[in-house]
Amino acid sequence: MSSIDRSQSVGGTRTYEVRTYGCQMNVHDSERLAGLLEDAGYVPAPEGSHGEADVVVFNTCAVRENADNKLYGNLGHLAPKKAQRPGMQIAVGGCLAQKDRDTIVKRAPWVDVVFGTHNIGRLPVLLERARVREEAQVEIAESLEAFPSTLPTRRESAYAAWVSISVGCNNTCTFCIVPALRGKEKDRRPGDILAEVEALVAEGVSEITLLGQNVNAYGSDIGDREAFSKLLRACGTIDGLERVRFTSPHPRDFTDDVIAAMAETPNVMPQLHMPLQSGSDPVLKAMRRSYRQERYLGIIEKVRAAIPHAAITTDIIVGFPGETEEDFEQTLHVVREARFAQAYTFQYSKRPGTPAAEMDGQIPKKVVQERYERLVALQEEISWEENKKQVGRTLELMVAEGEGRKDDATHRLSGRAPDARLVHFTKPEQTVRPGDVVTVEVTYAAPHHLLAEGAVLDVRPTRAGDAWEKRNAAEAAGPKGVLLGLPKVGAPAPLPVATGSGCGCD
């Protein structure tokens, strides 16, 4: 589970809760769902009110074998609550809803609305229709009705935002069900993307993450193979936009013009998440990944040559059907050669509806576990060694909100370096807000974070910090979050002048 928005009845106004599972695309979609509900008059309830909202929305993921068991378990917990509260509604959306459709209402007849990945904008209408007709509404669109980024949004962050540049995927990886549920790739027009970015910056956002199922394939739908690198360069011209990131790219589409754009555009951060999945050529072929080990390591080498301080992270699947010990050793070889800052490692699990689920050579759980532990141990060692290289460096951090779980106890704050490494730093006497920028010297490295235990060298108040402060001031009188309506085309209103010693806005 990647995020939860909690709600409960407030003063007679209908309230909502959105529970989000899965990838960044789902997190972004949930911001849209929250924005749609607030636009329709719902409000989020106080923190900690699990299952007490008037409307509970599950934004589901279908990539794990037990995804449906989790969903139906959670729906089962809500059934008695709904029976005790006339008027309570439950909605299920996302990839599992797109896949299972009518099955959800059959297995959980107390569900009021089922909607898919292509029609999230219909949620308020479907809830009202279910209320009036007193029967479940199941509506699954087969193609995209409206690009998600054109819908109202309740953003959880005042200083950082997702910007979706495409939806869907044209790849046919044998372990992935996403293309069947999200559809073929559909790109937004560059002008619409940049208009949204400008609108976000006008509100105080200083960091944006360009989002797509296969983000660097952007342009295939509009017929421009260099569209993604052009988009990165265009983001570099937007005043007040300090940090640009993107996720997730695919090695097949990672071209030299993208590397050049990253290296030559100052606000594109020296960070790259490049999924590997396997280091074995036979396994990559079975996965239908259209690159091989040599091609992958060649990309890493080019990125490091152009951006020496880049932090590269990856995804790796252990125990794909047919994987031999020799295949697994090739994965370990790539890990040693690439020296990833971090790796998100997964034990293969059957994705219902994917070709890999029916392949011969399914690996015994015991073997998968043993390989997984070896991979994790190797990557932990490399992550620690790579982080130790950061000790003594002076870094600019964007102060983060809620990233340091022990910050209160340790009297520290946390922030992200340009390469996205998490750094915990000594709390300065000067007021520092999320979104502000601090300069620190790294004094200690752990495998998953860095420490800056000395005094903060500089604090730079930013427009993003102003936006965070303004949002917090408004929270006493209203729901949490930042509601962004439809982006307006054209130049945004001038940004306010930041207080303090400077200004800045990713």
Short mmCIF file of C-alpha atoms in Angstrom, two decimals:
data_model
loop_
_atom_site.label_atom_id
_atom_site.label_comp_id
_atom_site.label_asym_id
_atom_site.label_seq_id
_atom_site.Cartn_x
_atom_site.Cartn_y
_atom_site.Cartn_z
CA MET A 1 0.00 0.00 0.00
CA SER A 2 1.54 3.29 -1.04
CA SER A 3 -0.72 5.91 0.53
CA ILE A 4 -3.93 6.40 2.49
CA ASP A 5 -6.24 9.42 2.68
CA ARG A 6 -8.51 9.17 5.70
CA SER A 7 -11.96 10.64 6.31
CA GLN A 8 -14.94 10.71 8.67
CA SER A 9 -18.26 12.59 8.90
CA VAL A 10 -17.80 16.27 9.60
CA GLY A 11 -20.68 18.48 10.64
CA GLY A 12 -23.26 16.85 8.36
CA THR A 13 -21.08 17.10 5.25
CA ARG A 14 -20.45 13.78 3.51
CA THR A 15 -16.89 12.58 3.93
CA TYR A 16 -14.57 10.28 2.01
CA GLU A 17 -11.54 8.03 2.41
CA VAL A 18 -9.32 6.90 -0.48
CA ARG A 19 -7.13 3.84 0.04
CA THR A 20 -4.38 3.54 -2.55
CA TYR A 21 -2.49 0.43 -3.58
CA GLY A 22 0.27 0.00 -6.14
CA CYS A 23 2.35 2.27 -8.33
CA GLN A 24 2.93 6.01 -8.65
CA MET A 25 0.26 6.18 -11.35
CA ASN A 26 -2.28 4.96 -8.80
CA VAL A 27 -1.06 7.50 -6.25
CA HIS A 28 -1.53 10.22 -8.85
CA ASP A 29 -4.99 8.87 -9.78
CA SER A 30 -5.96 8.95 -6.10
CA GLU A 31 -5.10 12.64 -5.94
CA ARG A 32 -7.53 13.07 -8.82
CA LEU A 33 -10.21 10.98 -7.08
CA ALA A 34 -9.83 13.10 -3.95
CA GLY A 35 -10.06 16.28 -6.03
CA LEU A 36 -13.21 15.04 -7.80
CA LEU A 37 -14.90 14.18 -4.51
CA GLU A 38 -14.04 17.53 -2.95
CA ASP A 39 -15.24 19.26 -6.09
CA ALA A 40 -18.54 17.41 -5.58
CA GLY A 41 -18.83 18.66 -1.98
CA TYR A 42 -17.25 15.84 0.02
CA VAL A 43 -14.60 16.56 2.65
CA PRO A 44 -11.81 14.44 4.11
CA ALA A 45 -12.30 13.57 7.75
CA PRO A 46 -9.80 13.75 10.60
CA GLU A 47 -6.77 11.47 10.60
CA GLY A 48 -7.14 7.97 12.00
CA SER A 49 -10.80 7.36 11.16
CA HIS A 50 -10.38 4.04 9.35
CA GLY A 51 -13.58 2.89 7.68
CA GLU A 52 -15.75 5.58 9.27
CA ALA A 53 -16.20 7.74 6.16
CA ASP A 54 -19.46 8.13 4.28
CA VAL A 55 -17.64 7.06 1.11
CA VAL A 56 -14.68 4.67 1.09
CA VAL A 57 -12.85 4.32 -2.24
CA PHE A 58 -10.35 1.55 -2.97
CA ASN A 59 -7.93 2.41 -5.78
CA THR A 60 -6.61 -1.05 -6.53
CA CYS A 61 -3.57 -2.71 -8.09
CA ALA A 62 -3.60 -6.06 -9.92
CA VAL A 63 0.08 -6.86 -10.27
CA ARG A 64 0.40 -9.19 -7.29
CA GLU A 65 -0.99 -12.70 -7.08
CA ASN A 66 -2.83 -11.99 -3.84
CA ALA A 67 -4.13 -8.53 -4.78
CA ASP A 68 -7.73 -9.74 -4.93
CA ASN A 69 -7.45 -11.48 -1.54
CA LYS A 70 -6.28 -8.22 0.04
CA LEU A 71 -9.14 -6.30 -1.54
CA TYR A 72 -11.86 -8.74 -0.50
CA GLY A 73 -10.40 -8.99 2.99
CA ASN A 74 -10.63 -5.21 3.36
CA LEU A 75 -14.12 -5.14 1.87
CA GLY A 76 -15.14 -7.84 4.34
CA HIS A 77 -13.99 -5.70 7.25
CA LEU A 78 -16.19 -2.86 6.01
CA ALA A 79 -19.34 -4.96 5.50
CA PRO A 80 -20.55 -4.82 9.15
CA LYS A 81 -19.74 -1.11 9.39
CA LYS A 82 -21.82 -0.42 6.31
CA ALA A 83 -24.69 -2.52 7.66
CA GLN A 84 -24.72 -0.31 10.77
CA ARG A 85 -24.54 2.97 8.83
CA PRO A 86 -27.30 3.55 6.27
CA GLY A 87 -26.04 5.80 3.50
CA MET A 88 -22.42 4.69 3.66
CA GLN A 89 -21.02 3.86 0.20
CA ILE A 90 -18.07 1.78 -0.99
CA ALA A 91 -16.42 2.20 -4.39
CA VAL A 92 -13.73 0.07 -6.04
CA GLY A 93 -11.61 1.42 -8.88
CA GLY A 94 -8.19 0.92 -10.43
CA CYS A 95 -6.54 -2.00 -12.18
CA LEU A 96 -8.23 -4.82 -10.26
CA ALA A 97 -11.62 -3.25 -10.93
CA GLN A 98 -10.75 -2.99 -14.63
CA LYS A 99 -9.80 -6.68 -14.63
CA ASP A 100 -12.51 -8.23 -12.45
CA ARG A 101 -15.50 -5.98 -13.30
CA ASP A 102 -18.76 -7.71 -12.31
CA THR A 103 -16.90 -10.26 -10.15
CA ILE A 104 -16.39 -7.64 -7.42
CA VAL A 105 -20.10 -7.05 -6.89
CA LYS A 106 -20.78 -10.81 -6.98
CA ARG A 107 -18.19 -11.51 -4.29
CA ALA A 108 -18.94 -8.35 -2.27
CA PRO A 109 -22.57 -7.36 -2.99
CA TRP A 110 -22.34 -4.49 -0.48
CA VAL A 111 -20.08 -2.56 -2.88
CA ASP A 112 -21.93 0.38 -4.47
CA VAL A 113 -19.67 1.43 -7.36
CA VAL A 114 -17.08 -0.30 -9.55
CA PHE A 115 -15.16 1.85 -12.03
CA GLY A 116 -12.06 1.29 -14.13
CA THR A 117 -8.76 2.93 -14.94
CA HIS A 118 -10.19 4.83 -17.91
CA ASN A 119 -13.16 6.55 -16.28
CA ILE A 120 -12.11 7.80 -12.85
CA GLY A 121 -13.81 11.11 -13.64
CA ARG A 122 -17.19 9.35 -13.40
CA LEU A 123 -16.89 8.48 -9.70
CA PRO A 124 -19.11 11.28 -8.25
CA VAL A 125 -21.85 10.61 -10.82
CA LEU A 126 -21.76 6.86 -10.18
CA LEU A 127 -21.96 7.37 -6.41
CA GLU A 128 -25.02 9.59 -6.80
CA ARG A 129 -26.65 7.17 -9.24
CA ALA A 130 -26.05 4.25 -6.84
CA ARG A 131 -27.60 6.28 -4.02
CA VAL A 132 -30.70 7.22 -6.00
CA ARG A 133 -31.26 3.81 -7.63
CA GLU A 134 -30.23 1.86 -4.52
CA GLU A 135 -28.26 -0.64 -6.57
CA ALA A 136 -24.63 -1.17 -7.51
CA GLN A 137 -23.27 0.75 -10.49
CA VAL A 138 -20.59 -0.99 -12.54
CA GLU A 139 -19.08 1.12 -15.30
CA ILE A 140 -15.82 0.06 -16.95
CA ALA A 141 -14.73 2.12 -19.95
CA GLU A 142 -12.63 0.32 -22.58
CA SER A 143 -10.66 3.42 -23.54
CA LEU A 144 -9.62 6.66 -21.89
CA GLU A 145 -12.48 9.14 -21.43
CA ALA A 146 -10.46 12.11 -20.16
CA PHE A 147 -6.76 12.45 -19.50
CA PRO A 148 -6.37 12.22 -15.69
CA SER A 149 -4.39 15.45 -15.42
CA THR A 150 -7.35 17.44 -16.69
CA LEU A 151 -9.37 16.51 -13.59
CA PRO A 152 -9.46 18.42 -10.29
CA THR A 153 -6.76 17.34 -7.86
CA ARG A 154 -6.24 17.38 -4.12
CA ARG A 155 -2.47 17.24 -3.85
CA GLU A 156 -0.92 16.01 -0.63
CA SER A 157 2.20 18.14 -1.13
CA ALA A 158 2.38 21.90 -1.53
CA TYR A 159 5.91 21.81 -2.93
CA ALA A 160 6.12 18.68 -5.12
CA ALA A 161 3.71 17.27 -7.69
CA TRP A 162 3.20 14.48 -10.19
CA VAL A 163 2.55 15.48 -13.81
CA SER A 164 1.25 12.68 -15.99
CA ILE A 165 2.57 12.88 -19.56
CA SER A 166 1.15 9.61 -20.88
CA VAL A 167 -1.03 6.70 -19.87
CA GLY A 168 -0.90 3.10 -21.00
CA CYS A 169 1.96 1.05 -22.39
CA ASN A 170 2.79 -0.51 -25.77
CA ASN A 171 5.12 -3.17 -24.35
CA THR A 172 4.14 -6.82 -23.89
CA CYS A 173 6.29 -7.93 -20.94
CA THR A 174 5.16 -11.44 -20.03
CA PHE A 175 5.06 -10.72 -16.28
CA CYS A 176 3.00 -7.51 -16.52
CA ILE A 177 -0.75 -7.09 -16.80
CA VAL A 178 -0.69 -3.27 -16.93
CA PRO A 179 -1.04 -2.89 -20.75
CA ALA A 180 -4.19 -5.03 -20.67
CA LEU A 181 -5.71 -2.81 -17.96
CA ARG A 182 -4.34 0.65 -18.81
CA GLY A 183 -4.46 0.20 -22.57
CA LYS A 184 -2.10 1.32 -25.32
CA GLU A 185 0.05 4.36 -24.74
CA LYS A 186 -1.71 7.68 -25.13
CA ASP A 187 0.37 10.85 -24.97
CA ARG A 188 -0.66 14.31 -23.85
CA ARG A 189 0.18 17.26 -26.03
CA PRO A 190 3.41 18.96 -24.93
CA GLY A 191 1.65 22.31 -24.62
CA ASP A 192 -0.90 20.86 -22.20
CA ILE A 193 1.84 19.29 -20.07
CA LEU A 194 3.85 22.51 -19.89
CA ALA A 195 0.71 24.53 -19.11
CA GLU A 196 0.05 22.25 -16.13
CA VAL A 197 3.65 22.55 -14.96
CA GLU A 198 3.46 26.35 -15.19
CA ALA A 199 0.19 26.35 -13.25
CA LEU A 200 1.75 24.20 -10.54
CA VAL A 201 4.81 26.45 -10.29
CA ALA A 202 2.50 29.47 -10.01
CA GLU A 203 0.98 27.78 -6.94
CA GLY A 204 4.41 27.33 -5.36
CA VAL A 205 5.40 23.85 -6.52
CA SER A 206 9.16 23.65 -7.05
CA GLU A 207 9.60 19.95 -7.88
CA ILE A 208 7.70 17.99 -10.48
CA THR A 209 7.94 14.34 -11.46
CA LEU A 210 6.94 13.50 -15.03
CA LEU A 211 4.94 10.30 -14.86
CA GLY A 212 4.16 7.54 -17.33
CA GLN A 213 3.95 3.76 -17.47
CA ASN A 214 6.86 3.97 -19.93
CA VAL A 215 7.74 7.62 -19.55
CA ASN A 216 10.58 7.90 -22.06
CA ALA A 217 8.49 6.31 -24.82
CA TYR A 218 6.63 9.62 -24.80
CA GLY A 219 6.20 10.77 -28.39
CA SER A 220 5.34 7.39 -29.93
CA ASP A 221 1.67 8.36 -29.96
CA ILE A 222 2.30 11.83 -31.42
CA GLY A 223 4.96 10.78 -33.89
CA ASP A 224 8.08 12.42 -32.45
CA ARG A 225 10.89 10.14 -31.29
CA GLU A 226 12.68 13.00 -29.53
CA ALA A 227 9.59 14.37 -27.80
CA PHE A 228 10.70 13.30 -24.33
CA SER A 229 14.12 14.96 -24.50
CA LYS A 230 12.44 18.09 -25.89
CA LEU A 231 10.00 18.04 -22.98
CA LEU A 232 12.85 17.82 -20.46
CA ARG A 233 14.58 20.79 -22.09
CA ALA A 234 11.32 22.77 -22.13
CA CYS A 235 10.90 22.17 -18.40
CA GLY A 236 14.34 23.72 -18.01
CA THR A 237 13.01 27.06 -19.28
CA ILE A 238 10.25 27.38 -16.67
CA ASP A 239 11.08 30.07 -14.11
CA GLY A 240 10.83 28.88 -10.51
CA LEU A 241 10.93 25.16 -11.36
CA GLU A 242 13.97 23.93 -9.44
CA ARG A 243 13.78 20.16 -9.74
CA VAL A 244 12.52 17.87 -12.50
CA ARG A 245 12.42 14.09 -12.17
CA PHE A 246 10.72 11.33 -14.18
CA THR A 247 9.59 7.73 -13.71
CA SER A 248 9.65 5.07 -14.97
CA PRO A 249 11.72 4.78 -18.14
CA HIS A 250 12.38 1.67 -20.22
CA PRO A 251 15.88 0.76 -21.48
CA ARG A 252 14.51 0.12 -24.97
CA ASP A 253 13.52 3.76 -25.41
CA PHE A 254 16.38 5.35 -23.50
CA THR A 255 18.20 7.22 -26.25
CA ASP A 256 21.28 9.42 -26.36
CA ASP A 257 19.21 12.59 -26.80
CA VAL A 258 17.56 11.91 -23.42
CA ILE A 259 20.95 11.51 -21.75
CA ALA A 260 22.09 14.78 -23.33
CA ALA A 261 18.94 16.58 -22.19
CA MET A 262 19.44 15.32 -18.63
CA ALA A 263 23.08 16.43 -18.59
CA GLU A 264 22.46 19.83 -20.18
CA THR A 265 19.26 20.91 -18.40
CA PRO A 266 20.21 22.25 -14.95
CA ASN A 267 16.90 21.55 -13.22
CA VAL A 268 16.72 17.92 -14.40
CA MET A 269 18.08 16.07 -11.40
CA PRO A 270 21.06 13.67 -11.51
CA GLN A 271 18.86 10.70 -10.72
CA LEU A 272 17.69 7.82 -12.88
CA HIS A 273 15.41 4.90 -12.10
CA MET A 274 16.14 2.32 -14.80
CA PRO A 275 14.35 -1.04 -14.37
CA LEU A 276 16.62 -4.03 -15.04
CA GLN A 277 14.29 -6.92 -14.08
CA SER A 278 17.02 -9.51 -14.89
CA GLY A 279 20.65 -9.53 -15.96
CA SER A 280 20.26 -12.75 -17.94
CA ASP A 281 19.73 -12.52 -21.69
CA PRO A 282 17.63 -15.74 -21.85
CA VAL A 283 15.42 -14.51 -19.00
CA LEU A 284 15.07 -11.05 -20.55
CA LYS A 285 13.99 -12.76 -23.78
CA ALA A 286 11.42 -14.86 -21.88
CA MET A 287 10.20 -11.66 -20.20
CA ARG A 288 9.90 -10.03 -23.64
CA ARG A 289 12.17 -7.23 -22.52
CA SER A 290 13.57 -5.80 -25.74
CA TYR A 291 17.14 -5.20 -24.49
CA ARG A 292 19.96 -7.43 -23.32
CA GLN A 293 22.65 -7.14 -20.65
CA GLU A 294 25.17 -5.42 -22.93
CA ARG A 295 22.65 -2.78 -24.00
CA TYR A 296 21.60 -2.13 -20.41
CA LEU A 297 25.14 -1.71 -19.08
CA GLY A 298 25.94 0.48 -22.08
CA ILE A 299 23.18 2.90 -21.04
CA ILE A 300 24.50 3.01 -17.47
CA GLU A 301 28.01 3.71 -18.78
CA LYS A 302 26.77 6.58 -20.98
CA VAL A 303 24.73 8.13 -18.16
CA ARG A 304 27.70 7.98 -15.79
CA ALA A 305 29.99 9.54 -18.42
CA ALA A 306 27.57 12.44 -18.98
CA ILE A 307 26.40 12.81 -15.34
CA PRO A 308 29.17 11.53 -13.04
CA HIS A 309 27.25 12.05 -9.78
CA ALA A 310 24.02 10.44 -11.00
CA ALA A 311 22.34 8.07 -8.55
CA ILE A 312 20.89 5.14 -10.47
CA THR A 313 18.21 2.90 -9.00
CA THR A 314 16.48 -0.13 -10.47
CA ASP A 315 13.84 -2.87 -10.21
CA ILE A 316 14.83 -6.55 -10.20
CA ILE A 317 12.65 -9.68 -10.26
CA VAL A 318 14.11 -12.85 -8.73
CA GLY A 319 12.86 -16.32 -9.64
CA PHE A 320 11.19 -15.66 -12.99
CA PRO A 321 10.00 -18.97 -14.54
CA GLY A 322 12.94 -20.87 -16.01
CA GLU A 323 15.60 -18.83 -14.21
CA THR A 324 18.67 -21.02 -13.62
CA GLU A 325 21.47 -20.46 -11.13
CA GLU A 326 23.61 -19.26 -14.07
CA ASP A 327 20.86 -16.77 -15.03
CA PHE A 328 20.73 -15.48 -11.48
CA GLU A 329 24.52 -15.09 -11.40
CA GLN A 330 24.21 -12.85 -14.46
CA THR A 331 21.82 -10.62 -12.49
CA LEU A 332 24.36 -10.40 -9.67
CA HIS A 333 27.02 -9.53 -12.27
CA VAL A 334 24.97 -6.58 -13.54
CA VAL A 335 24.36 -5.39 -9.98
CA ARG A 336 28.10 -5.43 -9.32
CA GLU A 337 28.86 -3.61 -12.58
CA ALA A 338 26.08 -1.01 -12.38
CA ARG A 339 26.56 -0.24 -8.66
CA PHE A 340 23.01 0.91 -8.10
CA ALA A 341 22.34 3.40 -5.33
CA GLN A 342 19.27 1.34 -4.44
CA ALA A 343 17.42 -1.61 -5.97
CA TYR A 344 13.76 -2.46 -5.49
CA THR A 345 13.88 -6.25 -5.44
CA PHE A 346 10.89 -8.55 -5.84
CA GLN A 347 10.34 -12.27 -5.65
CA TYR A 348 8.45 -13.32 -8.75
CA SER A 349 4.78 -13.94 -8.10
CA LYS A 350 2.22 -14.97 -10.67
CA ARG A 351 0.23 -12.09 -12.11
CA PRO A 352 -3.14 -13.59 -13.09
CA GLY A 353 -3.78 -13.02 -16.78
CA THR A 354 -0.12 -12.76 -17.78
CA PRO A 355 1.76 -15.22 -20.07
CA ALA A 356 4.41 -15.83 -17.39
CA ALA A 357 1.81 -17.24 -15.02
CA GLU A 358 1.33 -20.19 -17.39
CA MET A 359 5.00 -20.77 -18.23
CA ASP A 360 6.81 -24.01 -17.46
CA GLY A 361 9.70 -23.90 -15.02
CA GLN A 362 8.05 -22.13 -12.09
CA ILE A 363 10.78 -21.84 -9.45
CA PRO A 364 10.24 -23.40 -5.99
CA LYS A 365 9.64 -20.83 -3.27
CA LYS A 366 12.66 -22.03 -1.26
CA VAL A 367 15.01 -21.43 -4.20
CA VAL A 368 13.52 -18.00 -4.93
CA GLN A 369 13.88 -16.99 -1.28
CA GLU A 370 17.53 -18.06 -1.14
CA ARG A 371 18.39 -16.12 -4.31
CA TYR A 372 16.44 -13.11 -3.12
CA GLU A 373 18.40 -13.01 0.14
CA ARG A 374 21.72 -13.17 -1.73
CA LEU A 375 20.67 -10.34 -4.03
CA VAL A 376 19.50 -8.16 -1.15
CA ALA A 377 22.74 -8.76 0.76
CA LEU A 378 24.84 -7.78 -2.26
CA GLN A 379 22.80 -4.66 -2.98
CA GLU A 380 22.88 -3.59 0.67
CA GLU A 381 26.68 -3.80 0.58
CA ILE A 382 26.86 -1.75 -2.63
CA SER A 383 24.32 0.83 -1.42
CA TRP A 384 26.35 1.38 1.73
CA GLU A 385 29.61 1.68 -0.20
CA GLU A 386 28.06 4.16 -2.64
CA ASN A 387 26.56 6.20 0.20
CA LYS A 388 29.92 6.33 1.98
CA LYS A 389 31.27 8.19 -1.06
CA GLN A 390 28.88 11.01 -0.15
CA VAL A 391 30.54 11.66 3.22
CA GLY A 392 32.24 15.05 3.18
CA ARG A 393 30.16 16.35 0.27
CA THR A 394 28.21 19.59 0.58
CA LEU A 395 24.64 19.10 -0.65
CA GLU A 396 21.59 21.26 -1.23
CA LEU A 397 18.53 19.55 0.22
CA MET A 398 14.90 20.27 -0.43
CA VAL A 399 13.31 19.94 3.01
CA ALA A 400 10.74 17.15 3.00
CA GLU A 401 7.58 16.55 4.97
CA GLY A 402 7.03 13.22 6.72
CA GLU A 403 10.11 11.45 5.33
CA GLY A 404 12.02 11.09 8.59
CA ARG A 405 10.04 8.83 10.90
CA LYS A 406 12.39 9.50 13.84
CA ASP A 407 12.83 13.24 13.26
CA ASP A 408 10.87 14.27 16.35
CA ALA A 409 12.85 11.96 18.62
CA THR A 410 16.24 12.89 17.15
CA HIS A 411 15.50 16.63 16.78
CA ARG A 412 16.39 16.40 13.11
CA LEU A 413 14.72 17.32 9.85
CA SER A 414 14.91 15.42 6.57
CA GLY A 415 15.37 16.39 2.96
CA ARG A 416 16.18 15.05 -0.46
CA ALA A 417 19.46 15.71 -2.23
CA PRO A 418 19.39 16.46 -5.97
CA ASP A 419 20.06 12.78 -6.66
CA ALA A 420 17.07 11.89 -4.42
CA ARG A 421 19.14 10.44 -1.57
CA LEU A 422 17.42 10.91 1.80
CA VAL A 423 19.45 13.04 4.23
CA HIS A 424 18.60 13.62 7.90
CA PHE A 425 20.10 16.87 9.18
CA THR A 426 20.39 18.80 12.45
CA LYS A 427 17.45 21.10 12.99
CA PRO A 428 18.69 24.71 12.72
CA GLU A 429 17.61 27.55 14.97
CA GLN A 430 16.17 29.36 11.96
CA THR A 431 12.68 28.31 10.90
CA VAL A 432 12.79 25.79 8.06
CA ARG A 433 9.68 24.70 6.19
CA PRO A 434 9.07 21.78 3.82
CA GLY A 435 9.94 23.05 0.36
CA ASP A 436 12.72 25.32 1.62
CA VAL A 437 16.32 24.54 0.64
CA VAL A 438 19.17 23.95 3.09
CA THR A 439 22.88 23.40 2.51
CA VAL A 440 24.58 20.74 4.65
CA GLU A 441 27.74 18.67 4.83
CA VAL A 442 27.28 14.88 4.94
CA THR A 443 28.99 13.33 7.97
CA TYR A 444 27.73 9.73 8.05
CA ALA A 445 26.34 7.15 5.64
CA ALA A 446 23.99 4.22 6.15
CA PRO A 447 22.77 1.93 3.35
CA HIS A 448 19.47 3.79 2.93
CA HIS A 449 20.13 7.31 4.22
CA LEU A 450 22.76 9.91 4.99
CA LEU A 451 23.31 12.08 8.08
CA ALA A 452 24.46 15.71 8.28
CA GLU A 453 25.19 16.04 11.99
CA GLY A 454 26.88 19.43 11.92
CA ALA A 455 25.28 22.85 11.78
CA VAL A 456 23.28 23.70 8.68
CA LEU A 457 25.48 25.83 6.42
CA ASP A 458 22.69 27.81 4.77
CA VAL A 459 18.90 28.12 4.76
CA ARG A 460 17.14 29.44 1.67
CA PRO A 461 13.44 30.24 2.12
CA THR A 462 11.51 29.48 -1.07
CA ARG A 463 8.17 30.06 -2.71
CA ALA A 464 7.53 26.37 -2.15
CA GLY A 465 8.00 26.90 1.59
CA ASP A 466 5.61 29.85 1.38
CA ALA A 467 3.06 27.57 -0.31
CA TRP A 468 3.46 24.95 2.43
CA GLU A 469 2.99 27.62 5.12
CA LYS A 470 -0.10 29.00 3.38
CA ARG A 471 -1.61 25.52 3.09
CA ASN A 472 -1.00 24.77 6.77
CA ALA A 473 -2.57 28.07 7.78
CA ALA A 474 -5.66 27.15 5.75
CA GLU A 475 -5.92 23.65 7.23
CA ALA A 476 -7.46 24.93 10.44
CA ALA A 477 -10.41 26.16 8.43
CA GLY A 478 -10.68 23.41 5.83
CA PRO A 479 -9.65 19.96 4.59
CA LYS A 480 -6.05 18.91 4.18
CA GLY A 481 -4.47 19.14 0.75
CA VAL A 482 -4.10 21.46 -2.19
CA LEU A 483 -6.95 21.60 -4.70
CA LEU A 484 -5.78 22.28 -8.22
CA GLY A 485 -8.43 22.86 -10.85
CA LEU A 486 -7.98 22.66 -14.60
CA PRO A 487 -4.63 24.12 -15.63
CA LYS A 488 -4.97 27.36 -17.56
CA VAL A 489 -3.18 27.73 -20.86
CA GLY A 490 -0.81 30.66 -21.11
CA ALA A 491 1.53 32.43 -18.77
CA PRO A 492 0.78 31.88 -15.09
CA ALA A 493 0.34 34.73 -12.68
CA PRO A 494 3.61 36.14 -11.33
CA LEU A 495 5.04 34.21 -8.41
CA PRO A 496 5.06 35.99 -5.07
CA VAL A 497 8.40 37.28 -3.79
CA ALA A 498 9.83 34.92 -1.18
CA THR A 499 10.73 36.24 2.23
CA GLY A 500 14.20 35.81 3.64
CA SER A 501 17.52 35.44 1.88
CA GLY A 502 16.41 33.94 -1.39
CA CYS A 503 13.79 32.16 -3.38
CA GLY A 504 13.49 28.87 -5.12
CA CYS A 505 11.01 26.53 -6.23
CA ASP A 506 11.29 20.33 -8.79
#
